[in-house]
Coordinates of C-alpha atoms in Angstrom, one line a residue:
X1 CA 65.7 144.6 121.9
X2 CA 65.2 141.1 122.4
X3 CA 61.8 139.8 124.0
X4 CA 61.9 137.7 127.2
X5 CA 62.1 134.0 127.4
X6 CA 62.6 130.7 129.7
X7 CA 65.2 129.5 130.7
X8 CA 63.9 125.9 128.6
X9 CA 64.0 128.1 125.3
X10 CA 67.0 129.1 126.1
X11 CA 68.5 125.9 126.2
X12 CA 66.6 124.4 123.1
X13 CA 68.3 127.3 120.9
X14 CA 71.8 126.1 120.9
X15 CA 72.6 128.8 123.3
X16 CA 76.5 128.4 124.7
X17 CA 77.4 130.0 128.1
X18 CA 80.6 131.8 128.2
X19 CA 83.0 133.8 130.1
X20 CA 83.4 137.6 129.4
X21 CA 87.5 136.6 128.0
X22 CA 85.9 133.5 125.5
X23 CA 83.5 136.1 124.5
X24 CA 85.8 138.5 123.7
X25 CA 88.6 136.3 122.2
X26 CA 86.2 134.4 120.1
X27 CA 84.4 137.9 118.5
X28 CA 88.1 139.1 118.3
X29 CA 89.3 135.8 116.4
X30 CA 86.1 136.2 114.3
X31 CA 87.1 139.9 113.2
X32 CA 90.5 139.0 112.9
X33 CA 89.9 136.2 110.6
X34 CA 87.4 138.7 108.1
X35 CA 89.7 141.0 107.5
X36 CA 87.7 143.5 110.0
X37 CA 89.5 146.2 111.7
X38 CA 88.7 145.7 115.6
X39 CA 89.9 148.7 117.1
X40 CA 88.5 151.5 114.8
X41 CA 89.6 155.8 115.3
X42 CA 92.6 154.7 117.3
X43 CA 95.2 156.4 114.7
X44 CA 99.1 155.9 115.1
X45 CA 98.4 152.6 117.5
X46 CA 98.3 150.3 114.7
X47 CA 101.6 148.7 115.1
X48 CA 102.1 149.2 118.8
X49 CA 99.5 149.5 121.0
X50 CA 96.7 147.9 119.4
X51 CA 99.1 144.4 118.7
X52 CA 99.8 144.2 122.2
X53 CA 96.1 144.6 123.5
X54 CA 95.2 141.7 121.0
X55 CA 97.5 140.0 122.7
X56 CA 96.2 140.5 125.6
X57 CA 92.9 139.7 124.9
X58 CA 94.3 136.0 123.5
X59 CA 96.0 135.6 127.0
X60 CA 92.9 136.4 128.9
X61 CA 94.3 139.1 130.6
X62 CA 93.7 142.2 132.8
X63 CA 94.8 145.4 131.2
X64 CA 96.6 148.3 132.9
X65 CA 96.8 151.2 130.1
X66 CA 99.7 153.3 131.5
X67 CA 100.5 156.6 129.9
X68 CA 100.1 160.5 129.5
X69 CA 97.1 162.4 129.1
X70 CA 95.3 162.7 126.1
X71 CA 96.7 159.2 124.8
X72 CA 92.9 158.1 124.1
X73 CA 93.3 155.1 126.9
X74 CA 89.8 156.0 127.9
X75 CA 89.3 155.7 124.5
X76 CA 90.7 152.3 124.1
X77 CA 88.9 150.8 126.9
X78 CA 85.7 151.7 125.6
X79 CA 86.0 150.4 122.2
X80 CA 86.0 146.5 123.7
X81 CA 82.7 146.9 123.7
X82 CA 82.5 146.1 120.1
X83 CA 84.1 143.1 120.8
X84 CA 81.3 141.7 123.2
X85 CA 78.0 139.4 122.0
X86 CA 75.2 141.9 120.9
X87 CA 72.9 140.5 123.5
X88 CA 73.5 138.4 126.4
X89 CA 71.0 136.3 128.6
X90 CA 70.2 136.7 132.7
X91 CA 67.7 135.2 135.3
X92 CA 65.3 137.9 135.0
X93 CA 65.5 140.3 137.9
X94 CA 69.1 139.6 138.7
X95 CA 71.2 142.8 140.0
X96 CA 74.5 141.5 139.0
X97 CA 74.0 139.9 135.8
X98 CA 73.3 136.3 136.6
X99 CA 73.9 133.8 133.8
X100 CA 71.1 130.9 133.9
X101 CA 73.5 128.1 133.9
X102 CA 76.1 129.6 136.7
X103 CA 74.3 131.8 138.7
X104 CA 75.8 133.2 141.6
X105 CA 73.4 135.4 143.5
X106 CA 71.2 133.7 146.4
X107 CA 68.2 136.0 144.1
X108 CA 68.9 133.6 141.1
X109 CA 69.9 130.5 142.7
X110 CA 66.9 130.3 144.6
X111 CA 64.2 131.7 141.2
X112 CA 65.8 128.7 139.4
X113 CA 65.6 126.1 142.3
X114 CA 61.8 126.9 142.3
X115 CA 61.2 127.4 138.5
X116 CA 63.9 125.2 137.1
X117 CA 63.4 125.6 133.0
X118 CA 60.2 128.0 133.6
X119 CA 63.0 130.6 134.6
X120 CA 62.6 133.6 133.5
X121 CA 65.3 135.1 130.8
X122 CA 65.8 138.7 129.6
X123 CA 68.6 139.9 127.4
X124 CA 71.4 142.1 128.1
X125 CA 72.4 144.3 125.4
X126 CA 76.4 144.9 125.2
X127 CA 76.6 148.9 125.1
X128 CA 74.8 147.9 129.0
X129 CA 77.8 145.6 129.9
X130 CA 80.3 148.4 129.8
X131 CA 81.3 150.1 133.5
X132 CA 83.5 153.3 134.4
X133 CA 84.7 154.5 137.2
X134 CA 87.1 157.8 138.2
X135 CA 89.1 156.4 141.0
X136 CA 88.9 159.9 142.9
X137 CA 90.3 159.8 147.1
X138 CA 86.5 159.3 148.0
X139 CA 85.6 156.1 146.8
X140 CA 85.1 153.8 149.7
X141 CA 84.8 150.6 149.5
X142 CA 80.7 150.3 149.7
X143 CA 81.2 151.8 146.1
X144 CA 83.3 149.3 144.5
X145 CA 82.1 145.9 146.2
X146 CA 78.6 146.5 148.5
X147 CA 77.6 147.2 152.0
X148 CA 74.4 146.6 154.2
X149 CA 71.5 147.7 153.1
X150 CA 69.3 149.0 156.4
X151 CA 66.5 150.1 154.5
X152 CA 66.6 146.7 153.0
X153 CA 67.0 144.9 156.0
X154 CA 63.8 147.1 157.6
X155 CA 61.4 146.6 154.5
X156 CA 61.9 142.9 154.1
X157 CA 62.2 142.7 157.7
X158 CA 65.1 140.4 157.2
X159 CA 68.3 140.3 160.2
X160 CA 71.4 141.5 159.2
X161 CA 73.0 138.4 158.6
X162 CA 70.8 137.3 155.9
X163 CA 72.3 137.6 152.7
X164 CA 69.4 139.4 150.9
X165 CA 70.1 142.7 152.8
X166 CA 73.2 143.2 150.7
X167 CA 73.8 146.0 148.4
X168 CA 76.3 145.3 145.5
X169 CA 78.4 148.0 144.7
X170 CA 79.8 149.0 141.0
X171 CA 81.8 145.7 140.5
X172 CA 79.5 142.5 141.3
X173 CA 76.9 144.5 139.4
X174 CA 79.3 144.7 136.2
X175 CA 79.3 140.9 136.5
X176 CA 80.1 139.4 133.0
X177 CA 80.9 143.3 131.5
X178 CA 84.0 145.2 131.2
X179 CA 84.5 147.1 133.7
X180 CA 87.3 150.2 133.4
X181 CA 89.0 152.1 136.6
X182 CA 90.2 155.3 135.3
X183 CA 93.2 157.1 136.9
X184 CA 93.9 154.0 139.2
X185 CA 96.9 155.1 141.2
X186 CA 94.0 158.2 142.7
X187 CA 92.1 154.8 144.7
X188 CA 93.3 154.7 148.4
X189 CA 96.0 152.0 148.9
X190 CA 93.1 150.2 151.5
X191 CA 90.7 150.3 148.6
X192 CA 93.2 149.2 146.0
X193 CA 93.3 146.1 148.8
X194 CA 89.8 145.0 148.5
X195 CA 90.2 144.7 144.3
X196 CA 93.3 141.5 144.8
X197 CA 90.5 138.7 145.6
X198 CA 88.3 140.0 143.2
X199 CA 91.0 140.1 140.4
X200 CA 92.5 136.8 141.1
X201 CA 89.8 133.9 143.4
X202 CA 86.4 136.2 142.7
X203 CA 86.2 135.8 146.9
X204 CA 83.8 139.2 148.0
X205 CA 84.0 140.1 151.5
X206 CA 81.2 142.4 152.1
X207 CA 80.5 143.6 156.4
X208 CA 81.6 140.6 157.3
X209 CA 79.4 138.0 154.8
X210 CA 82.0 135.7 153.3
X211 CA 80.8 135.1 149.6
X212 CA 81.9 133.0 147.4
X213 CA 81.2 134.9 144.3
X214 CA 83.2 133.7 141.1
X215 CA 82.4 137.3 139.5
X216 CA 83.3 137.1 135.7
X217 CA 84.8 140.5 134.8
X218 CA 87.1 142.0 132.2
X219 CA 89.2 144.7 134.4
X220 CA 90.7 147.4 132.5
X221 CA 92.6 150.0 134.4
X222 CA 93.9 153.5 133.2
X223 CA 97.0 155.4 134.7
X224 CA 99.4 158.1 134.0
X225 CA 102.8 157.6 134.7
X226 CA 103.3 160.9 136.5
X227 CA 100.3 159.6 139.0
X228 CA 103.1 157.8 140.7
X229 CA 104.6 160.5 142.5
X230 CA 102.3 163.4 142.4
X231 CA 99.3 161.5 143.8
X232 CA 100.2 157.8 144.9
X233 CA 100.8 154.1 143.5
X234 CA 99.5 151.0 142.2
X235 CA 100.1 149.2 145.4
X236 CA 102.6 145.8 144.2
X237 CA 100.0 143.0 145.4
X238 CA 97.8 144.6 142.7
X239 CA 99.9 145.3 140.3
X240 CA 100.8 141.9 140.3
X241 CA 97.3 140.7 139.0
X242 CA 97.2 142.4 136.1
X243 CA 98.4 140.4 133.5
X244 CA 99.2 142.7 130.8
X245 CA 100.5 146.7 130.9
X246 CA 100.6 148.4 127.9
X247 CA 101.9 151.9 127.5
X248 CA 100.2 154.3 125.5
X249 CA 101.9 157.2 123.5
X250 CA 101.4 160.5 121.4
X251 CA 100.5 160.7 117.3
X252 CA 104.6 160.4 116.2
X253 CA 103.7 162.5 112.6
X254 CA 101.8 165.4 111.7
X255 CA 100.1 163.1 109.6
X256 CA 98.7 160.8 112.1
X257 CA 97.6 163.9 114.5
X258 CA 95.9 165.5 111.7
X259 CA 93.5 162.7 111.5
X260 CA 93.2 162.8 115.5
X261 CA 92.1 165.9 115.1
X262 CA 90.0 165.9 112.1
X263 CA 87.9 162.7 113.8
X264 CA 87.3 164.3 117.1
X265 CA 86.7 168.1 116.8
X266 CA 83.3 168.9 116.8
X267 CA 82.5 171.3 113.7
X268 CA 79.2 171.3 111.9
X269 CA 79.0 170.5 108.2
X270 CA 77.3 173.9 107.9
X271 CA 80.8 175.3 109.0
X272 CA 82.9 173.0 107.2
X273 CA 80.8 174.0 103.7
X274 CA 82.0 177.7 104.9
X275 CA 84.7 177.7 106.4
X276 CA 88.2 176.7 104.3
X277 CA 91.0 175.1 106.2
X278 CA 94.2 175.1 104.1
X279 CA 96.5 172.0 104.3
X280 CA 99.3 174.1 105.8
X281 CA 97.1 175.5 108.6
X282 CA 96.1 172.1 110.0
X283 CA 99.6 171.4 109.6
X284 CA 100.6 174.6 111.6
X285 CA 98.0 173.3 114.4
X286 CA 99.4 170.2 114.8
X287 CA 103.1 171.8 114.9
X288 CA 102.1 173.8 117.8
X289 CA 101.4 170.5 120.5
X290 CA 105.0 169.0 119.1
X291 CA 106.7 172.3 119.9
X292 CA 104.7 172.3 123.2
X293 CA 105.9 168.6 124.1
X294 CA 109.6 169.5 123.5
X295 CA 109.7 173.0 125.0
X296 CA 111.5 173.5 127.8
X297 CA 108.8 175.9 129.2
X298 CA 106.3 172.7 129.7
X299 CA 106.5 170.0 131.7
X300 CA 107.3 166.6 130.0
X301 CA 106.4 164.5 132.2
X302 CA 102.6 165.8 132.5
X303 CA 102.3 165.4 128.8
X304 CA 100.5 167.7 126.2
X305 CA 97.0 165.9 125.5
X306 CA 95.4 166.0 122.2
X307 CA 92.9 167.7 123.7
X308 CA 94.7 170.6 122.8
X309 CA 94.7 170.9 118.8
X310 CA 91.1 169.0 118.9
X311 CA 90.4 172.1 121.4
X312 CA 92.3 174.8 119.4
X313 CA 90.8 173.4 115.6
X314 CA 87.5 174.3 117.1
X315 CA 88.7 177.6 118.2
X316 CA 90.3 178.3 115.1
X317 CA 87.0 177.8 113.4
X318 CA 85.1 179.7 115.7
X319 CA 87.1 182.7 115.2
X320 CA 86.9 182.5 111.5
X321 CA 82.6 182.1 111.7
X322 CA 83.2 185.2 114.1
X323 CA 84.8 186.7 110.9
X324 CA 81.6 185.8 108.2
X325 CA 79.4 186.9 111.1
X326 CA 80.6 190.2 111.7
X327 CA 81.7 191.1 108.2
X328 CA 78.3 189.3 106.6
X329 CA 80.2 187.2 104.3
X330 CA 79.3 184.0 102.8
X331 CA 82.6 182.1 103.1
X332 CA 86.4 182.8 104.6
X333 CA 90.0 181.2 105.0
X334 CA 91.4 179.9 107.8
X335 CA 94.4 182.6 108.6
X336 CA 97.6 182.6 110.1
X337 CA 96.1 185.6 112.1
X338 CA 93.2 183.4 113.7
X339 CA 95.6 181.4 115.1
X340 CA 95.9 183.8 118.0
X341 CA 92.5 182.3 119.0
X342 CA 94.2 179.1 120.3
X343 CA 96.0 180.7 122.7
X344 CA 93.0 179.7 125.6
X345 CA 92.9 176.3 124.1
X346 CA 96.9 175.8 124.4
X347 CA 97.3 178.0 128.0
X348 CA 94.5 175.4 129.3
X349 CA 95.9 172.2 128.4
X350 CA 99.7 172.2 129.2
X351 CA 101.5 172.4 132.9
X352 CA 104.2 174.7 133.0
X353 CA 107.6 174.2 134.9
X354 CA 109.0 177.1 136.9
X355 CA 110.6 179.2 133.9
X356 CA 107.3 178.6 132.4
X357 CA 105.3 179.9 135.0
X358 CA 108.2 183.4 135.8
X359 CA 107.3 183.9 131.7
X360 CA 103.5 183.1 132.1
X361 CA 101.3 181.1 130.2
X362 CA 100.2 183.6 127.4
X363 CA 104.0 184.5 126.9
X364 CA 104.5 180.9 126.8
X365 CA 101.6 180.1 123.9
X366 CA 102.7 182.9 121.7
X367 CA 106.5 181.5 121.8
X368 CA 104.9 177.7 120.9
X369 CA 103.0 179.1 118.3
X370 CA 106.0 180.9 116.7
X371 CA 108.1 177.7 117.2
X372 CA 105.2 176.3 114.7
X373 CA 105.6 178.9 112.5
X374 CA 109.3 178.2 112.0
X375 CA 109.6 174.7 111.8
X376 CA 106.7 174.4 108.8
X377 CA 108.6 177.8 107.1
X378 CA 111.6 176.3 106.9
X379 CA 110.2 173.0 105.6
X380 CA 109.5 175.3 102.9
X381 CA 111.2 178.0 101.8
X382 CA 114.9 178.6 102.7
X383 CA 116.6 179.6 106.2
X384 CA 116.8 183.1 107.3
X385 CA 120.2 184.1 107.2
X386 CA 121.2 185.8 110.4
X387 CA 123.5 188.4 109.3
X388 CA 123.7 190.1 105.7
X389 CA 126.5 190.9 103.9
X390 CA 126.4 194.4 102.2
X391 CA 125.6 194.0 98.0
X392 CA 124.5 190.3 98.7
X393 CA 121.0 189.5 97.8
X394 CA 119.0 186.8 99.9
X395 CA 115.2 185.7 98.8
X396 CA 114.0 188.1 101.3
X397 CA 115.8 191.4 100.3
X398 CA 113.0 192.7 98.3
X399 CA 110.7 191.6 100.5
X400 CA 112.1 193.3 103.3
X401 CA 113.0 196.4 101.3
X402 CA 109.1 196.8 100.5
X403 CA 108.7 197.2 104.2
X404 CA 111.3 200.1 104.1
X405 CA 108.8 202.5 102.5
X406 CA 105.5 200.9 103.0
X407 CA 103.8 199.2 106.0
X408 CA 101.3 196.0 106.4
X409 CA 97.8 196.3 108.5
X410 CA 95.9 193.0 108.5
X411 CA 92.9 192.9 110.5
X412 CA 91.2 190.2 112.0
X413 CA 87.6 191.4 110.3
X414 CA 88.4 192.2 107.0
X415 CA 86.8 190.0 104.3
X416 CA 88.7 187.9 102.3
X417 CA 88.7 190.0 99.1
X418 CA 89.8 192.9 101.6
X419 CA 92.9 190.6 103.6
X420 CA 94.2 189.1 99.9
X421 CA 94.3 192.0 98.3
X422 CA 96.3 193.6 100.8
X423 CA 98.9 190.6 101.2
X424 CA 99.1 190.4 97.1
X425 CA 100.2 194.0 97.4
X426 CA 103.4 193.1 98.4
X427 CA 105.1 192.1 95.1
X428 CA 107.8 190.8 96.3
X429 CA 106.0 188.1 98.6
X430 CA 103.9 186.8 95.4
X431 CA 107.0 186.5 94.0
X432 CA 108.8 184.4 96.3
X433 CA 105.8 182.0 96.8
X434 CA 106.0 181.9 93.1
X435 CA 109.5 180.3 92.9
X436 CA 109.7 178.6 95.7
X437 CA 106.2 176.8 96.3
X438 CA 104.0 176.8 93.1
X439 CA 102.5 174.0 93.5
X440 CA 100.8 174.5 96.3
X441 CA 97.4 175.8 95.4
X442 CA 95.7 179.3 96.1
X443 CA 94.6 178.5 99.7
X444 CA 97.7 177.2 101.0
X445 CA 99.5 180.1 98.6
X446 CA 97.5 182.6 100.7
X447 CA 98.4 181.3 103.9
X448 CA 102.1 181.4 103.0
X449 CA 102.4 185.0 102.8
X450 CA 101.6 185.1 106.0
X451 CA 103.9 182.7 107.4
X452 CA 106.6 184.6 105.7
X453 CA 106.1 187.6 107.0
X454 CA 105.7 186.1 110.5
X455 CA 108.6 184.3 109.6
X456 CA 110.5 187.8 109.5
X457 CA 109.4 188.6 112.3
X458 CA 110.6 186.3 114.2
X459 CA 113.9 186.0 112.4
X460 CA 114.0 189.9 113.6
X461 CA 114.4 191.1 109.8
X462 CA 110.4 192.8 110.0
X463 CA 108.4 194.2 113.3
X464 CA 105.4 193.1 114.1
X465 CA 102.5 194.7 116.5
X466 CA 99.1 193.7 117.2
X467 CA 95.9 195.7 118.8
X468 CA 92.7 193.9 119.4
X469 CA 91.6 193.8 116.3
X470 CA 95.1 194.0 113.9
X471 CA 98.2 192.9 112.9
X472 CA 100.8 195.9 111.3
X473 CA 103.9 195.1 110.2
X474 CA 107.2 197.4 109.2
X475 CA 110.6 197.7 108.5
X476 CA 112.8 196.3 111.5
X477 CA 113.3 199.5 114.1
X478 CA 111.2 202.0 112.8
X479 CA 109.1 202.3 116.0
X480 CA 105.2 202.6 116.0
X481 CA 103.7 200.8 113.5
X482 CA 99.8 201.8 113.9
X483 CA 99.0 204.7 111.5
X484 CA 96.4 206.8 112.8

C-alpha cells in the first residue's frame, strides 16, 4: 500500500496523468516489447483471440466477447487487470475515482478549489479498479448510473436539486477502471439505452441532473451467441459503440484442453502425490466434451463448457480417494471404471435437444462416454470388425474366446493389486497390449485393458453389466453375468 500525499508531491514526482486506454496500451506495449506474455492461462487463444484483443487494446476500443459458455470470456476480461499501473492516484475521499488533474465530481472540484496543491492524494491499487456486473432482467438503471439519494438529501439537509444528493451507481464509481458487463444481451433494451452516452460523449443523466461527466472507462462486455434469441439483443445503437467484437471458441486439440483442465481443477497436492492419472485417461476425459459437442443428442448452439471435464477430473479423482479410503490403501490408478463418476458432472453441464431429453440425460452420458472410449481405442489398436468370417482370426479372437469359458468382475473397491491382477488374468489382453502398444508404460498399459474390453462391448463382441459396486463382463449372449 502506498501512504497518502498532496497533490504538490504529486506533481513534483514526475507523475503523468493518463487515460485508462494509454494506461493500458502503454503497459501492453511495454510487455510486448520484453518478451512478456500478457495474457497468461488462456490456452488455444494464442493465435486468434488474444491477437485480436491486442488489437483492440492499440485501437482504444470497447470490447464485446461474443461466444459459448465456458469459453473463459469472463476469464479474459479479468486478466486486463494485469495490464493496468500498480497504483493509481485520487483526491482523497472521491467516490468515483477522481484524478487530481481532471477531476469531475462537484466533491473534488470544489476540495481542490479550496486546498489547491495541499490536496489530499491516496492511491488506488489496480486489483480495486476492476468492476463486474451480471446483467440479470432486474437491474434498473439506479444500478448502473445513480439516483437520488433521500437520506442524503435529509442528513445534509441539502434540496433535491443540489448535486451532492446524488448517488453514483456501479459505472461512475468504476471511473478510470475496467469495468466488465457479463451476459449483456440479459440488460433490458431501456437499460441498454442509458449505456450509448456513456460509451460514446461520457454525458450522465441521472433524475433529471444533466452532468457533464467525461467518465474514463474501459467497457468490456460478455455475450453468448444463443442469448440472441432465447433471452433478447444487443440493441443496434449499442452495438454500434463498441469498437471491437471478438468471438471466442472451444480448446481445438486434446492437447490444448488437457492443459484447460489440468490449470483449473481444483485437486490438492496431497491427492495428486496419491492419486495416479494415466496419460490416456486425461485423454479419455477430454474425448468425452468433443463427443458431447458433436452429438446429435446436445444442443450445439448452447455449447459444452469446459466446466465440464474441469468438473468431471475433480470427480474422477474423488471417486478414486473414495477408493484408498474405503479399501485403506496408500495409493490407486485412475480407472476406466471411475469414469462412471462423471456422469453428474457431464448430465449437469450440457442442454439436451428433444431426442436427448425422450433418451434422458443419464442414457445420454453413458453413450458420450462410450463415444470416448471408441475414438481413443481406435487411435490405438485396430477396428473391430463387424462380422467374422468362420477359420479367420482377428486380434480379438482369443480374447473373446477367453470370455467363452470364463467371466470378468471388476469392482469399484478393490485395491490395485486386487483390480490388476484380475485384468492380467486374461492372457490374451496382455498379449495384445503387448504387440500393439508397448511403449506405453505400465499405467497407461493398465488402463488399456480396460478400454479393450469396453471396447468389446460396445462393438457387441463381449456383454457387459454393472451393479452399484461392479462391472462383470462375458461372452456375447450368455445372459446373467453376476455369479452369486
Amino acid at each position: 500500500m502506498k501512504n497518502d500525499t498532496t497533490f504538490k508531491e504529486l506533481k513534483k514526482s514526475g507523475y503523468t496523468d493518463k487515460t485508462i486506454n494509454q494506461e493500458i496500451q502503454a503497459n501492453l506495449i511495454a510487455k510486448i516489447k520484453a518478451k512478456e506474455p500478457v495474457f497468461e492461462g488462456l490456452w488455444g487463444y494464442e493465435d486468434t483471440v488474444i491477437p485480436q484483443l491486442k488489437k483492440a487494446i492499440l485501437a482504444g476500443h470497447h470490447i464485446n466477447l461474443l461466444g459459448l459458455r465456458g469459453q473463459a470470456k469472463t476469464r479474459i476480461a479479468r486478466s486486463m487487470v494485469n495490464l493496468l499501473d500498480e497504483y493509481m492516484p485520487i483526491v482523497k475521499g472521491s467516490e468515483i475515482n477522481d484524478s487530481p488533474f481532471q477531476p469531475i465530481s462537484k466533491f473534488a472540484r470544489d476540495l481542490i478549489a479550496e486546498l489547491g496543491d495541499e490536496t489530499p492524494i491516496s492511491w488506488v491499487h489496480r486489483s480495486e479498479r476492476f468492476f463486474e456486473k451480471l446483467a440479470t432482467p432486474d437491474v434498473n438503471v439506479a444500478d448502473l448510473i445513480g439516483d437520488i439519494d433521500p437520506i442524503k438529501a435529509a442528513t445534509l439537509k441539502l434540496p433535491y436539486s443540489d448535486e451532492r444528493v446524488l448517488h453514483y451507481g456501479m459505472i461512475p464509481r468504476a471511473n478510470r477502471s475496467i469495468f466488465v458487463l457479463n451476459e449483456l444481451p440479459d440488460l433490458q433494451a431501456r437499460i441498454q439505452v442509458s449505456l450509448f452516452n456513456i460509451l460514446q460523449e461520457g454525458d450522465v443523466q441521472i433524475r433529471g441532473f444533466q452532468l457533464r461527466m467525461p467518465l474514463d472507462i474501459q467497457f468490456i462486455f460478455t455475450a453468448n451467441p444463443e442469448d440472441y434469441t432465447n433471452r433478447g439483443s444487443i440493441v443496434t445503437p449499442l452495438k454500434d459503440r463498441i469498437g471491437s467484437q471478438i468471438f471466442t471458441h472451444y480448446p481445438k486439440t486434446i492437447a490444448l484442453a488437457r492443459q484447460i483442465t489440468e490449470q483449473e481443477a481444483l485437486i490438492s497436492e496431497d491427492d495428486k502425490s496419491k492419486i495416479q492419472v494415466p496419460d490416456l485417461a486425461r485423454n479419455l476425459l477430454e474425448e468425452v466434451a468433443f463427443a458431447a459437442r458433436e452429438s446429435e443428442y446436445v444442443d450445439a448452439k448452447s455449447g459444452v463448457s469446459a466446466r465440464l471435464t474441469i468438473s468431471a477430473m475433480e470427480n474422477l479423482i474423488a471417486a478414486a480417494k473414495l477408493r484408498l479410503l474405503e479399501s485403506d490403501s496408500d495409493k490407486t490408478q485412475v480407472r476406466l471404471l471411475d469414469f462412471m463418476s462423471i456422469i453428474p458432472s457431464i448430465t449437469g453441464k450440457i442442454e439436451l435437444v428433444y431426442e436427448g431429453e425422450q433418451e434422458g440425460a443419464d442414457f445420454v452420458a453413458k453413450i458420450l462416454i462410450d463415444h470416448a472410449v471408441m475414438t481413443q481405442f481406435e487411435s490405438l489398436f485396430p477396428r473391430v470388425p463387424k462380422l467374422e468370417k468362420e477359420g479367420l482370426k482377428t486380434p480379438y479372437t482369443d480374447i473373446i474366446q477367453w470370455f467363452n469359458n470364463n467371466h470378468l468382475e471388476l469392482n469399484y473397491s478393490d485395491t490395485d493389486k486386487e483390480f490388476y491382477n484380475k485384468l492380467d488374468s486374461v492372457k490374451p489382453l496382455t498379449t495384445l497390449i503387448e504387440e500393439n502398444v508397448p511403449e506405453l508404460d505400465d499405467n497407461d498399459k493398465n488402463f488399456c485393458k480396460e478400454l479393450v474390453l469396453w471396447a468389446l462391448t460396445i462393438s457387441k463382441k463381449l456383454d457387459k453389466s454393472e451393479n452399484a459396486s461392479a462391472f462383470s463382463f462375458e461372452s456375447a449372449g450368455i445372459g446373467q453375468f453376476f455369479r452369486k
